[in-house]
Structures are given as structure tokens and as C-alpha cells.
Coordinates of C-alpha atoms in Angstrom, one line a residue:
Chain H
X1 CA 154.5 49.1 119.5
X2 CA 157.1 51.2 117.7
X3 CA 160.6 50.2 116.5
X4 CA 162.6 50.0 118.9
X5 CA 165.5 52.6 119.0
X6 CA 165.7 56.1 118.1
X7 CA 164.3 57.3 114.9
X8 CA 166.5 59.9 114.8
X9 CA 168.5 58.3 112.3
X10 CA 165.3 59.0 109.7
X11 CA 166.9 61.9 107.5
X12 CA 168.1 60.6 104.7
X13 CA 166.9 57.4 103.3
X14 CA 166.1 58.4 99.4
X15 CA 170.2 58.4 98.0
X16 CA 172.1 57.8 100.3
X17 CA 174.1 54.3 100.7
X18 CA 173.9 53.5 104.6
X19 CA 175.2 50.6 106.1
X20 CA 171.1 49.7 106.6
X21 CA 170.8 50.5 102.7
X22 CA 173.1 47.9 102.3
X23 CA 172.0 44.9 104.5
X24 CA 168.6 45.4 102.8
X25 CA 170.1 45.1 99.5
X26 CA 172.1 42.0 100.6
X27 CA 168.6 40.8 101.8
X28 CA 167.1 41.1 98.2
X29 CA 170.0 39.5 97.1
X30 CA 169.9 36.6 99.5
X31 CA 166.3 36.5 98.2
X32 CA 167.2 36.1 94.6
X33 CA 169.8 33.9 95.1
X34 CA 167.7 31.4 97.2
X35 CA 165.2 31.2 94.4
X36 CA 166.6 31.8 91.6
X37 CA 170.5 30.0 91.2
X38 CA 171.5 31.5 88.0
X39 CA 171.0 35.2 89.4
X40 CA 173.9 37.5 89.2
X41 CA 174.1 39.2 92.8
X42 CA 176.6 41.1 92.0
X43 CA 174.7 43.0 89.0
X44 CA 171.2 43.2 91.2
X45 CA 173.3 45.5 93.8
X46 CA 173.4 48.6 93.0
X47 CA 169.9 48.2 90.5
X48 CA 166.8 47.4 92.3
X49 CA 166.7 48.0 96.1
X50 CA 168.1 52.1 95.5
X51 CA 165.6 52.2 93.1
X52 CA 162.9 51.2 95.0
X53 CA 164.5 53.1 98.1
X54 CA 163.9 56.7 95.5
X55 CA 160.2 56.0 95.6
X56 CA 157.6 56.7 97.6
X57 CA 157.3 54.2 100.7
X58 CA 154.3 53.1 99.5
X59 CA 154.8 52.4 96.2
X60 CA 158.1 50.9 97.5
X61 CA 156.2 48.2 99.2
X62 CA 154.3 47.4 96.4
X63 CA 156.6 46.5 94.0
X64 CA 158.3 44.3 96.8
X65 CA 154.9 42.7 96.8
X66 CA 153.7 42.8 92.9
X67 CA 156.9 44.2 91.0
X68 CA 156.1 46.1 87.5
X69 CA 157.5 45.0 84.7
X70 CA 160.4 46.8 85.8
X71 CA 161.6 44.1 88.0
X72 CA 161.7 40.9 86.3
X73 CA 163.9 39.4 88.3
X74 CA 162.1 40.8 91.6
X75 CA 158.8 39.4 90.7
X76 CA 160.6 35.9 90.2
X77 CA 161.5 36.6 93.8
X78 CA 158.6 38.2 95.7
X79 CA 155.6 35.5 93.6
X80 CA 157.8 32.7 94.9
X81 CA 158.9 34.4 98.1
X82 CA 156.4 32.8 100.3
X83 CA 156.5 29.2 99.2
X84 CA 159.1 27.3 99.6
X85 CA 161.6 29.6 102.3
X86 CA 165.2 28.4 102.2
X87 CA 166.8 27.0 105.1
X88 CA 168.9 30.1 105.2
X89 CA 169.2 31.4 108.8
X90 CA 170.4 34.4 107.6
X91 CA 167.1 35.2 105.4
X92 CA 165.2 34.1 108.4
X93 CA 166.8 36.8 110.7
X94 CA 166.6 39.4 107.7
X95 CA 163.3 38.6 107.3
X96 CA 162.4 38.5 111.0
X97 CA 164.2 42.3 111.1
X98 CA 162.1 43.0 108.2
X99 CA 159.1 42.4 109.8
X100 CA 159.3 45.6 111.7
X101 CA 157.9 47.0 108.8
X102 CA 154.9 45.6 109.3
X103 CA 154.5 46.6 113.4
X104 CA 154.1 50.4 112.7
X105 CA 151.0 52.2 113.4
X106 CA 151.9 55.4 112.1
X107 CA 149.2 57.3 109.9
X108 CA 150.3 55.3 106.7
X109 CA 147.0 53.5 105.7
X110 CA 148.8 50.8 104.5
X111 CA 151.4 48.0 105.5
X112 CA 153.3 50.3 102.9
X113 CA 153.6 53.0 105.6
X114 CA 155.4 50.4 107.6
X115 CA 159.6 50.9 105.3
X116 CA 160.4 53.8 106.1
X117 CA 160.8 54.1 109.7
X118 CA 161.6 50.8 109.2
X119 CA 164.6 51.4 107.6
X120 CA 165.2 54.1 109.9
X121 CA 165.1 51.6 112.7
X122 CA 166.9 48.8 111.5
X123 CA 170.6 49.5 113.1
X124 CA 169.3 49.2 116.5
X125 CA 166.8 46.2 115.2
X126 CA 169.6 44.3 113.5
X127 CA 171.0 43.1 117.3
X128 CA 167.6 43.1 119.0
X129 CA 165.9 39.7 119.2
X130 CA 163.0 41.1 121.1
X131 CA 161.4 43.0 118.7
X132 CA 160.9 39.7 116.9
X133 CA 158.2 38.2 119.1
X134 CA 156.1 41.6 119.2
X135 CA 156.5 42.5 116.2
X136 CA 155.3 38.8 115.2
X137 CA 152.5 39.2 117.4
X138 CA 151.5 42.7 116.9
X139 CA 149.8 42.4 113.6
X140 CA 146.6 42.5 112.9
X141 CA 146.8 44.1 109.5
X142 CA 145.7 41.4 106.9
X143 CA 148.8 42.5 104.5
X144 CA 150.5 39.7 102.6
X145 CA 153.6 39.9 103.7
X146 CA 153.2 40.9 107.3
X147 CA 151.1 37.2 107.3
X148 CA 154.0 35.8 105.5
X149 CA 156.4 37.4 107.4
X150 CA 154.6 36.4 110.6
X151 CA 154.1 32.9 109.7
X152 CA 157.9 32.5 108.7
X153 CA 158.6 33.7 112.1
X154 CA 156.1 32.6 114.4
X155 CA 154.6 29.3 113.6
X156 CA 157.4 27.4 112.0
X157 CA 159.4 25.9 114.7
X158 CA 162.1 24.4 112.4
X159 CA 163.7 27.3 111.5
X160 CA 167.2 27.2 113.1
X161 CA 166.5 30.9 114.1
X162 CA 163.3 30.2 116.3
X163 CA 165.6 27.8 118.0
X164 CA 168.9 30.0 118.1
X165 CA 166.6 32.8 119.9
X166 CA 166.0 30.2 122.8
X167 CA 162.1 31.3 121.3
X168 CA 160.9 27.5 121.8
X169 CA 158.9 28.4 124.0
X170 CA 156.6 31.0 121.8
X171 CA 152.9 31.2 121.9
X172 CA 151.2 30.4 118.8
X173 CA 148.5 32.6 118.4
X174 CA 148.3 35.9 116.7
X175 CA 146.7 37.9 119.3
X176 CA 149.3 37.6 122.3
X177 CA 148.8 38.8 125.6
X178 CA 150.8 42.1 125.9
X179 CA 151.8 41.0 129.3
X180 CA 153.2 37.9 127.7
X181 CA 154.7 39.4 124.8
X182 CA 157.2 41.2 127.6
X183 CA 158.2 38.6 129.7
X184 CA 158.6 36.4 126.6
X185 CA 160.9 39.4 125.7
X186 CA 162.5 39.5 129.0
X187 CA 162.8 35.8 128.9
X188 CA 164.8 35.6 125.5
X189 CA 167.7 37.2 126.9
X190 CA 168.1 34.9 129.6
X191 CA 166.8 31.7 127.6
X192 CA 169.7 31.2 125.6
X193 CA 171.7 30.5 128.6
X194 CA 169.6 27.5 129.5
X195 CA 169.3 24.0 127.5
X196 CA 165.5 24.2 125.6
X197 CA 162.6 22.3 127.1
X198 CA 161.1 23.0 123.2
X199 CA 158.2 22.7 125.2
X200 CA 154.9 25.0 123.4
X201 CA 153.4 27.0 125.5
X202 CA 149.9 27.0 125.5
X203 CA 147.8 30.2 124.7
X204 CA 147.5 32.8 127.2
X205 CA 149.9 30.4 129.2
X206 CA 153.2 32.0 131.1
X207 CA 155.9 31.0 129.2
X208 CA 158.6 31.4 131.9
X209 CA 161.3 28.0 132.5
X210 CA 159.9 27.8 135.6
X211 CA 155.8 27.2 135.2
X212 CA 157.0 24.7 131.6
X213 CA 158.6 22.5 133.7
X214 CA 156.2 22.6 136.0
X215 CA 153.3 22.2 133.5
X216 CA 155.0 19.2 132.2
X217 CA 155.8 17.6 135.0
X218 CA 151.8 17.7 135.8
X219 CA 150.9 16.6 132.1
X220 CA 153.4 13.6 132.8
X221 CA 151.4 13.1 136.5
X222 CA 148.1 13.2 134.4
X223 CA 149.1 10.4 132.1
X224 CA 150.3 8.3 135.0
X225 CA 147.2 8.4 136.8
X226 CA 144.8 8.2 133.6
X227 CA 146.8 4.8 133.3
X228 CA 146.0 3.7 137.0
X229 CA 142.5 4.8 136.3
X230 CA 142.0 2.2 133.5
X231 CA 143.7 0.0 135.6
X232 CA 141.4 0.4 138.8
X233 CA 138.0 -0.7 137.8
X234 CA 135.3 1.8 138.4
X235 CA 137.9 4.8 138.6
X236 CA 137.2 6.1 135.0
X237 CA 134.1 7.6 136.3
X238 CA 135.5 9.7 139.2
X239 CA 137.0 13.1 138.7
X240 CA 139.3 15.0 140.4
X241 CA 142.6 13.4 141.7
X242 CA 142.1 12.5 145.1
X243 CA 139.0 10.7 144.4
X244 CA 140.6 8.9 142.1
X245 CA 144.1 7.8 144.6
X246 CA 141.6 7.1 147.1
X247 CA 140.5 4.7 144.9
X248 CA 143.7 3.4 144.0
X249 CA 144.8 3.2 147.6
X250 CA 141.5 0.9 147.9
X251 CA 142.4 -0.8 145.2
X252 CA 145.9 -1.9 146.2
X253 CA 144.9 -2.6 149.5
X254 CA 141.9 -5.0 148.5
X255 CA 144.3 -6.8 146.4
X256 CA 146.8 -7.1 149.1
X257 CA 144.0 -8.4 151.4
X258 CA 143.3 -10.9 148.8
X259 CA 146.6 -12.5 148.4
X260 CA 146.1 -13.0 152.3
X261 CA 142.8 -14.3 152.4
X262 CA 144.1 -16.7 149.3
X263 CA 147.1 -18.0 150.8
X264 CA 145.0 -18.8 154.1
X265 CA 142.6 -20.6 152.1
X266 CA 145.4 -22.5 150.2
X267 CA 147.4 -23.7 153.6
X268 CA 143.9 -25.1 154.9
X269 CA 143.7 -26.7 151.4
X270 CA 146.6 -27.6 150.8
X271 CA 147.5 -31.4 152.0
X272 CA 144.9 -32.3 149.3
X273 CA 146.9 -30.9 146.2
X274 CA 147.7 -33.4 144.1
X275 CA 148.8 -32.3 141.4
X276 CA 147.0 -34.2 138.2
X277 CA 144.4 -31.3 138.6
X278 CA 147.0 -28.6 138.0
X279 CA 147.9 -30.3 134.6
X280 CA 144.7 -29.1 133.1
X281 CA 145.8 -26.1 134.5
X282 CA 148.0 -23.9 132.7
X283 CA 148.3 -23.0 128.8
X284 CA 151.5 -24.4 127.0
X285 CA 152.8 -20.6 125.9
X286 CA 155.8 -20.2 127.4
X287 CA 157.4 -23.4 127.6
X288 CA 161.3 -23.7 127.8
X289 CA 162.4 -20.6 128.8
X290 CA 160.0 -19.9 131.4
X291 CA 160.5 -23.3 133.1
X292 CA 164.9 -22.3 132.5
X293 CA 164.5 -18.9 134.0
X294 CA 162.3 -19.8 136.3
X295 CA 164.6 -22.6 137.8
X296 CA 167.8 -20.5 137.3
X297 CA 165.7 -17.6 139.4
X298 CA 164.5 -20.5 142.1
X299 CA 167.7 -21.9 142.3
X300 CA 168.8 -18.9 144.3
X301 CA 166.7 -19.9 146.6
X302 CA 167.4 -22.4 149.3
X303 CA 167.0 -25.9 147.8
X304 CA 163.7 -26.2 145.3
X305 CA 164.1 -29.8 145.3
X306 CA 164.7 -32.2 148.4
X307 CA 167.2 -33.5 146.1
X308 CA 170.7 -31.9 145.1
X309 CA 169.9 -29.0 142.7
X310 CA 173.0 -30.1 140.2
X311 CA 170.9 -33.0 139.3
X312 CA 167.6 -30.6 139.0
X313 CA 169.3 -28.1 136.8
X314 CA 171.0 -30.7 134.8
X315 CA 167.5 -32.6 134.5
X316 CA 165.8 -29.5 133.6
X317 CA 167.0 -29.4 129.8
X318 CA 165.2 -31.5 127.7
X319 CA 162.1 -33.1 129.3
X320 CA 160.5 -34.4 126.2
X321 CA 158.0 -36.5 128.0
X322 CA 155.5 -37.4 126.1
X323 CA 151.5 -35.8 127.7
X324 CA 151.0 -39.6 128.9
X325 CA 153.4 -40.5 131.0
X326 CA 152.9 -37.1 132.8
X327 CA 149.5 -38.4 133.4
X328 CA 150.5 -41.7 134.8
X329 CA 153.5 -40.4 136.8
X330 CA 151.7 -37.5 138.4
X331 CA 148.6 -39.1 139.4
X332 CA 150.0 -41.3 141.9
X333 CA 151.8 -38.6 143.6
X334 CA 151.3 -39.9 147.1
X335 CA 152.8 -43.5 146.5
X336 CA 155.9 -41.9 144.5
X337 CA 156.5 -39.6 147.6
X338 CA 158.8 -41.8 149.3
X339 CA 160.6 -43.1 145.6
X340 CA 160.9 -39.2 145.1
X341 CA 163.3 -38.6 148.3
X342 CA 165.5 -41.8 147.4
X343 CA 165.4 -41.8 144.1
X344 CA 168.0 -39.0 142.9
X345 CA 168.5 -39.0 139.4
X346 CA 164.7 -39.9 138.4
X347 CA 163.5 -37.3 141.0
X348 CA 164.2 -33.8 139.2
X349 CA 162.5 -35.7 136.4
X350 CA 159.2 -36.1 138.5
X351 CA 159.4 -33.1 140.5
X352 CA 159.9 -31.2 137.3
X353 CA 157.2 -33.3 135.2
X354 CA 154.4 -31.2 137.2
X355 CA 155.8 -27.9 136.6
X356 CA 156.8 -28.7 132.7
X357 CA 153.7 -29.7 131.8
X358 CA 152.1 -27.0 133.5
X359 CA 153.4 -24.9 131.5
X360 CA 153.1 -26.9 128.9
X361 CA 156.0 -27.6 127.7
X362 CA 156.1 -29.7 125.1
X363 CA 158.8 -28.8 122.3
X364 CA 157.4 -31.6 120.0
X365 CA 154.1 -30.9 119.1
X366 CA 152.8 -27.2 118.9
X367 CA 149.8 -27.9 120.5
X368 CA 148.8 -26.4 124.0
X369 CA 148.9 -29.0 126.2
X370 CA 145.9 -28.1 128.3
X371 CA 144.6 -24.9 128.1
X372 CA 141.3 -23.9 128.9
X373 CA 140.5 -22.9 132.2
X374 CA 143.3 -20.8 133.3
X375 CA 143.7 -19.8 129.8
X376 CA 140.5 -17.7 130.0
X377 CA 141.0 -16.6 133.7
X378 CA 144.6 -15.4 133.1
Chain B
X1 CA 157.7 -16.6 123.5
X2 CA 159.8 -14.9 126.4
X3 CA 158.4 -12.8 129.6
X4 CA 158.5 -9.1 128.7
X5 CA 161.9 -8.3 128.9
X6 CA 161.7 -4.3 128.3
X7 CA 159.0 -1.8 130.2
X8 CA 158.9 0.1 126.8
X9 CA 156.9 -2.8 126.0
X10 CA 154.7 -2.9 128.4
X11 CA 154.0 0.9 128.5
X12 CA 153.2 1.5 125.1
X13 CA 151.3 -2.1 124.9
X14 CA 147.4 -0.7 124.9
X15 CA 146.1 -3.7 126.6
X16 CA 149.0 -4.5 128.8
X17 CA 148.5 -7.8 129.2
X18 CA 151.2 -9.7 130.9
X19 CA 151.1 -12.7 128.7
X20 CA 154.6 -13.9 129.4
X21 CA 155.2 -13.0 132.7
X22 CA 152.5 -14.8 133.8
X23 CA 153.6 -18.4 132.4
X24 CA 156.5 -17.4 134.7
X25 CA 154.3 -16.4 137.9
X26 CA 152.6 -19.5 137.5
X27 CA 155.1 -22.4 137.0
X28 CA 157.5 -20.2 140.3
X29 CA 154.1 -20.0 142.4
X30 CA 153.2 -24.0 141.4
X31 CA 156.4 -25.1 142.4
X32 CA 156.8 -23.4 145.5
X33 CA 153.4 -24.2 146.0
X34 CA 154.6 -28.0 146.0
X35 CA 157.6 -27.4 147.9
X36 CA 155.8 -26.0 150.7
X37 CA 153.2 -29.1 150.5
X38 CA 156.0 -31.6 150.8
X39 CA 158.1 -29.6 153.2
X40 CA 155.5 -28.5 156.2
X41 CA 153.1 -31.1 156.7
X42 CA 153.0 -31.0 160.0
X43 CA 153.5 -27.4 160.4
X44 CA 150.8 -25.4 161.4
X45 CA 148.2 -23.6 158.9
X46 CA 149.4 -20.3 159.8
X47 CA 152.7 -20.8 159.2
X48 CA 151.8 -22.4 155.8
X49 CA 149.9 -19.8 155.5
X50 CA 152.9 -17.3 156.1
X51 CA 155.2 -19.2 153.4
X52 CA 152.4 -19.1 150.5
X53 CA 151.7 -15.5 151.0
X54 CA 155.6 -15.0 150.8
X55 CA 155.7 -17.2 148.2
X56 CA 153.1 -15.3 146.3
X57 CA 154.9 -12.3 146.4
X58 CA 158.2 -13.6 145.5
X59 CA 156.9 -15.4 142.2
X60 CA 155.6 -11.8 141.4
X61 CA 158.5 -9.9 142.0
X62 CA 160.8 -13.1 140.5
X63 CA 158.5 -12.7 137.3
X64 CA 158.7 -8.7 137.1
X65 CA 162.5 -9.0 136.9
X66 CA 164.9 -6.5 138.3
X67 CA 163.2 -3.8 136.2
X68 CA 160.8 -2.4 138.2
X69 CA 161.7 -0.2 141.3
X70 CA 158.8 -2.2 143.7
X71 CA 160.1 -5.8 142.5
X72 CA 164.1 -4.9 143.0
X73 CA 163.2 -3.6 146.8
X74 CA 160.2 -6.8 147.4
X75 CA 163.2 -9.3 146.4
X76 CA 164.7 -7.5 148.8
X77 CA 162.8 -7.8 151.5
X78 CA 162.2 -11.6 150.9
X79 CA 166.3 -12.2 151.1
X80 CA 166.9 -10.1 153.8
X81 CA 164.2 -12.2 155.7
X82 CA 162.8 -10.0 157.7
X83 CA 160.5 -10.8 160.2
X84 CA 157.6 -8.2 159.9
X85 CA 157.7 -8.6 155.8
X86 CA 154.9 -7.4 154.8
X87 CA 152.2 -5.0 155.7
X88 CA 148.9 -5.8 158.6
X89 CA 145.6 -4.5 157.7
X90 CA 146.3 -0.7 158.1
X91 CA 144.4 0.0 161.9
X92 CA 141.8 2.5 161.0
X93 CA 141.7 3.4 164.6
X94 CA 145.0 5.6 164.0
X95 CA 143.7 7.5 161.0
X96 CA 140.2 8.9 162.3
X97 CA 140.2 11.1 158.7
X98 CA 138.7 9.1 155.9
X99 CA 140.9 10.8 153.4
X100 CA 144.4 11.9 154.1
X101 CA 146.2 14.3 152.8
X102 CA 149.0 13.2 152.1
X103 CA 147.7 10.0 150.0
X104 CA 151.1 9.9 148.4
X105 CA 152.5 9.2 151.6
X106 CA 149.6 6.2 152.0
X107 CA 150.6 4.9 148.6
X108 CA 154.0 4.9 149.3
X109 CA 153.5 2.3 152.3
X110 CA 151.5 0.3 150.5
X111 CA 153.8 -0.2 147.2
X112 CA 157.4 -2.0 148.4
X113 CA 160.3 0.7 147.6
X114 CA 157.6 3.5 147.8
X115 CA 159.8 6.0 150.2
X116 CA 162.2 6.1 147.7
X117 CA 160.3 7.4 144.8
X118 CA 158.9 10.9 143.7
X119 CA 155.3 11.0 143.0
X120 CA 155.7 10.8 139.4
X121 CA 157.9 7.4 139.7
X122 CA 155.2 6.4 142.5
X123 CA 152.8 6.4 140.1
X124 CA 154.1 4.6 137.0
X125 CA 155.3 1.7 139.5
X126 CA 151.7 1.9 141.7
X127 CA 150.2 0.8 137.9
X128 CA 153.1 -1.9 137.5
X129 CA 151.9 -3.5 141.0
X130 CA 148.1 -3.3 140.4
X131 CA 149.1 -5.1 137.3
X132 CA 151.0 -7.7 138.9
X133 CA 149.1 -7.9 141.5
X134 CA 145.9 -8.7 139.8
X135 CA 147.5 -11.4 138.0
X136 CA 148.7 -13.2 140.9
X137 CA 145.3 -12.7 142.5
X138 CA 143.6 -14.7 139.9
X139 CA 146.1 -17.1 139.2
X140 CA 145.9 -18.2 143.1
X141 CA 142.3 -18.0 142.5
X142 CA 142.7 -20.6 139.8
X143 CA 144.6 -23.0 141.8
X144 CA 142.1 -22.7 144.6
X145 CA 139.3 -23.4 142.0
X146 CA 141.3 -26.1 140.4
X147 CA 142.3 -27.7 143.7
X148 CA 138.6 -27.7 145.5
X149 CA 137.0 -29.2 142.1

């Protein structure tokens, strides 16, 4: 893939001082500056980058990657240049534009081959975002600073740049489809206009708004029905969605059919409750709250108690009836009856005693009241 | 310890056990349980039969709070009193195909406030029910077991 633009603009790049000249030496400046504080930017101008620009484009390169001794203060630069990258935007889109260099498959054998028509094609690069993605991808060369280069701009998603150029939604391999490269290249232009799904893209995946939001609206389906299939027993075996919501349906509907069956069996069963057996019943985990919240939630309903429900919710506070007398009160629930529908004030006390201690409330002592059974089974 | 008052909780909570919910299931379904003894004697079993199913449900959706899309638009149903409340064994004899499909559309019956949810929403609140669901299974399970021993 060639620079984009015309390299018409190629004829003189040994002396003279054009406006591309100068962003690059701004760039080494930027470089120096970031890692080295106490360099004078103002002295480097003029010295190293026209001096590197008289040589050979080869030899150019080379220095840039392992200055002579010429260029102290560039080798400071270039050994450290691929460690730790400053959070400089600015380097980032100089050194994204930079990475041109490294896209050219003209004859030069080398990644040196790569500045000169570079340079040439920097003006029309400097505004073009969509080189960046090709060029990142286009590579294949094993040269240190195209790999640097490319994994400054490809695979680092904090740089603000990435984000800036709406280029979330990048692939992350090297070898990129071509037919991805140009819709991603298409896509930049009209991605900065829409908020960012920062969603990655797999490999060799579209990477249009359209088929993200799709894809992760099915990963978020996916989850969902991996939870209903540890839910449904049996389900984790079955592959493919429909068996699997068949099963669910199945599920839901068997468990519906049992409430049924279980209420029928409990209205045949029912004149024999008494509740002493339901004492044993419950575990004492949630006491006071659960018996508060639960009465505040059944007091909505019509009348809990045959009594007045003032009296019940006033009654409901602090039941600190000792395991015992639960006992002796609620095993005679069939003589109490009748006391329970005159009796007003002792009666939330009663009608609550089965409930409390079902759920075992007992602030005074710790100790689950009666546990085991439904313990296990819930 | 208080009934799970955030569905964060329950989501990321590997097991997902509803450990204080169903303190709360049990002590609403017990006491409505009693109420319905001491109120219908003489009624018939079916309609007893009638007011613990509804009961059942409403200690579920009474214990799953106001958080869940199913247990807002059960509580619902059970104030609006309707008279057909809850779904009839589905008539095969309608649906000759064994699978449909639109299953989504099944699903949506089947889970209260299901027309009013996208399939991803269907979903999440599908697993909520089974949950619930299961719990209020057993627990009535228990009760039977506790009762008839």
C-alpha cells in the first residue's frame, strides 16, 4: 500500500527546510524532551534531523535506530524510545504519521528504504487518519521500529489517540484482512460522529457499529442462557439454543405444575395442621427483620389476623418468648382457637408465636432455634 | 441477616442461593398458610386449593421485592384480583408442533410480565423465576412432609 497522496512533492528533501522538515524535527524534539527533561530543544533544531535528512535514507534510518557517536543525545532518545512512550498525544500521532515509513515496498531492501518517500508523503499524511490502520497492519517486515511503531499504534488501547480516531474498534492482529483494513478506513471517518462501544473486534470479524452491537448483544444473550442452563438441571449437556429453551420452557412449566399439584395436596391436608410440627421447621436466620417486613408486606393485605391489625403490628416488636412457652402455647392450638378470636390483646401474641419461632426468632440467645430439616431442604 | 436487597448481589453471587429471601418466603407462605386454615373450613378443597396456590405465588413475589420485572407485574395480578390469575396446563391440542418457533413467545406466557420484555430482559428474569420458583417448590414440599409426619 503506498503513501497516500502524491509523491510529487519528492524533489528536494536533502537541504531544504519544508514545513514536513520541520514537523519531523519537532518530532525528534518531542522525543528528546519526553525522555530526556534537561534537553535543550531549542539547540537540537537545527543540528540533528538536517543532518541526518543530508544522508543517505538508509543510513538515515539507522542512526534513528542505533545513532553513532555523533548523536549522543539521539541515542539517549532512540535506546529508550521504545520503553516507556509518554502520554503525549502529539508523539503518538507523530509517531503514527511516522509509521508510513515503514509501509513502503519500494525496492529499498530495508525498512531504511521506507524515509524518503516518507517524507515526501507526509503533508497529505499529516491530516489522514486512515493510513494509520494500514499502515499499522501492513507490515510484515521484522524492523525494530516498524514493530515498535506498530505496537505503539495498534495494540495499546490507552493511548488517547487510538481513542480520538474513534479506532476502538481495531482488530488486533498483524495480518488484517485487506477487505477489513478499508471498511475500518471507511468507518474512521464516520466513527468519530458516534459515542464508542470500545468494543474489540474479534479477528477477521467486521468491525462496522452495526454487526458490534449486534455481536454484543448475542454475547450478553449467551451469558443469560448459560445462567438458565445451570439453573435447569440436565441442560448443561444440550447444545444449541433451542434445545436448550425447550428445556427451560419444560422446566418452568414442571415447576408451575408443581406448585399446583402442592397446593391441592395441602387443601386436602390442611385441617390437620397444627402447627407444633412447623416449629421444628424452619432455621432461626433471619429473625426480626424478616418477620417486620414480612408483616409490614402482609399487612397490605386484607386482614392477616382475625383480630385488629394495630394490635398485631404493635405486638410484632419484641416477642422475646422464651422456646418453651412457644411449645406449650402452640401445641394446644385447637383449644386456644376460640380464646384466640376473643382474646385481643394476647392474640397477635399467639398468632405471631407460630410464625416467630418459625423463623426462629429469638434475639436472646444465638442459637438456631430448630434447624434441621428445612435447613437442609432449603 | 436481611433478604437480598440488590440484584447485583444476586447476579454476581456464584451459587445464588436465596438464603434470605427464603426466611421471608417461608414465614409469608406459613402465615397465610394459617390464615387460610382458620378462615375456610368449611369451604371447599378446591377453593382452598385456589387461595394456597395464590398464596404461594404471592409469598414469592412478596419475597422478590419490587425489583424484579416478573414479581412487580405477579403483585400485580394478585391485587388486581383477577379472576383467571394464573395460567391452565397449556392444551397441547392447539400446538400440534412439538417445538415452536417462536419459544420466546412461549416463554413470555409462562413468566408473569413476559410481553413486556425483550428477549435479553426475558431471559435474565426467566432465571430469577426458576430460582424463586424452586424455592417455593421445596419449601411447600417441606410443609407437606412436615405436616403428613
Amino acid at each position: 500500500m503506498e503513501p497516500r497522496g502524491s509523491s510529487g512533492v519528492g524533489s528536494g528533501n536533502s537541504g531544504t527546510y519544508t514545513p514536513e522538515i520541520a514537523e519531523s524535527l519537532r518530532f525528534e524534539e518531542e522525543i528528546q524532551s519526553l525522555i530526556d527533561p534537561s534537553f535543550d530543544a531549542s539547540s537540537a533544531a537545527g543540528g540533528s534531523f538536517t543532518a541526518l535528512l543530508g544522508l543517505p535514507a538508509n543510513q538515515a534510518v539507522e542512526l534513528l535506530h542505533h545513532p553513532g557517536p555523533g548523536e549522543p543525545p539521539a541515542s539517549a532518545a532512540t535506546d529508550t524510545l521504545r520503553l516507556p512512550f509518554g502520554c503525549s498525544s502529539t508523539f503518538v500521532e507523530r509517531a503514527a504519521r511516522f509509521s508510513v515509513f515503514a509501509t513502503d515496498d519500494s525496492p529499498a531492501s530495508s525498512s531504511g528504504g521506507g524515509l524518503s518517500p516518507g517524507l515526501k508523503a507526509e503533508p497529505p499524511d499529516s491530516d489522514s487518519p486512515p493510513t494509520l490502520p494500514a499502515p499499522a497492519g501492513k507490515p510484515r517486515r521484522p524492523s525494530k521500529r516498524k514493530e515498535c511503531e506498530k505496537s505503539k499504534v495498534s495494540r495499546r488501547p490507552r493511548w488517547g489517540f487510538l481513542s480520538r480516531k474513534a479506532v476502538a474498534k481495531k482488530s488486533k492482529s498483524a495480518e488484517e484482512n485487506t477487505s477489513a483494513a478499508k471498511p475500518a478506513a471507511e468507518e474512521n471517518t464516520s466513527g468519530d460522529k458516534l459515542p464508542y462501544v470500545h468494543v474489540r473486534a474479534r479477528r477477521g470479524q467486521a468491525t462496522d457499529s452495526h454487526s458490534l452491537a449486534e455481536r454484543a448483544r448475542r454475547e450478553k444473550i449467551n451469558a443469560r442462557m448459560k445462567l438458565l442452563q445451570e439453573l435447569v438441571p440436565g441442560c448443561s449437556k444440550i447444545t444449541g439454543t433451542a434445545l436448550v429453551l425447550d428445556e427451560i420452557i419444560n422446566h418452568v412449566q414442571s415447576l408451575q405444575r408443581q406448585v399446583e399439584f402442592l397446593s391441592m395436596k395441602l387443601a386436602a391436608v390442611n385441617p390437620r395442621i397444627d402447627f407444633s410440627g412447623l416449629d421444628h421447621i424452619l432455621s432461626a436466620e433471619c429473625g426480626p427483620l424478616a418477620v417486620a417486613s414480612g408483616c409490614g408486606g402482609g399487612a397490605s393485605d386484607p386482614a392477616m389476623w382475625a383480630s385488629d391489625t394495630a394490635a398485631s403490628t404493635g405486638g410484632i416488636r419484641r416477642m422475646p418468648a422464651p422456646p418453651q412457652i412457644w411449645h406449650l402455647d402452640v401445641v394446644h392450638p385447637q383449644q386456644s382457637s376460640t380464646v384466640w378470636e376473643n382474646n385481643g390483646v394476647a392474640h397477635p401474641h399467639f398468632l405471631l408465636s407460630p410464625a416467630t419461632s418459625l423463623v426462629g426468632y429469638d434475639p436472646a440467645s444465638s442459637v438456631p432455634l430448630n434447624s434441621n430439616r428445612l435447613k437442609t431442604e432449603l | 441477616m436481611e433478604s437480598k436487597s440488590s440484584t447485583t448481589g444476586n447476579r454476581d453471587n456464584p451459587n445464588r442461593n436465596l438464603h434470605g429471601s427464603k426466611t421471608m418466603m417461608a414465614s409469608h407462605f406459613l402465615r397465610a398458610l394459617f390464615r387460610i386454615q382458620q378462615t375456610s373450613t368449611s369451604s371447599s378443597s378446591a377453593g382452598r386449593s385456589r387461595r394456597i396456590r395464590r398464596a404461594a405465588y404471592a409469598s414469592m413475589a412478596y419475597s422478590a421485592g419490587t425489583r424484579r420485572a416478573w414479581s412487580r407485574a405477579l403483585l400485580r395480578k394478585l391485587r388486581s384480583r383477577a379472576r383467571l390469575r394464573f395460567p391452565r396446563r397449556l392444551s397441547r391440542a392447539a400446538t400440534p408442533q412439538r417445538r415452536d418457533m417462536d419459544q420466546a413467545q412461549v416463554l413470555r406466557k409462562l413468566v408473569p410480565g413476559g410481553p413486556s420484555m425483550d428477549d435479553c430482559k426475558l431471559l435474565e428474569e426467566t432465571a430469577d423465576y426458576i430460582r424463586f420458583l424452586t424455592t417455593q417448590v421445596r419449601l411447600m414440599q417441606t410443609v407437606m412432609d412436615s405436616i403428613s409426619s
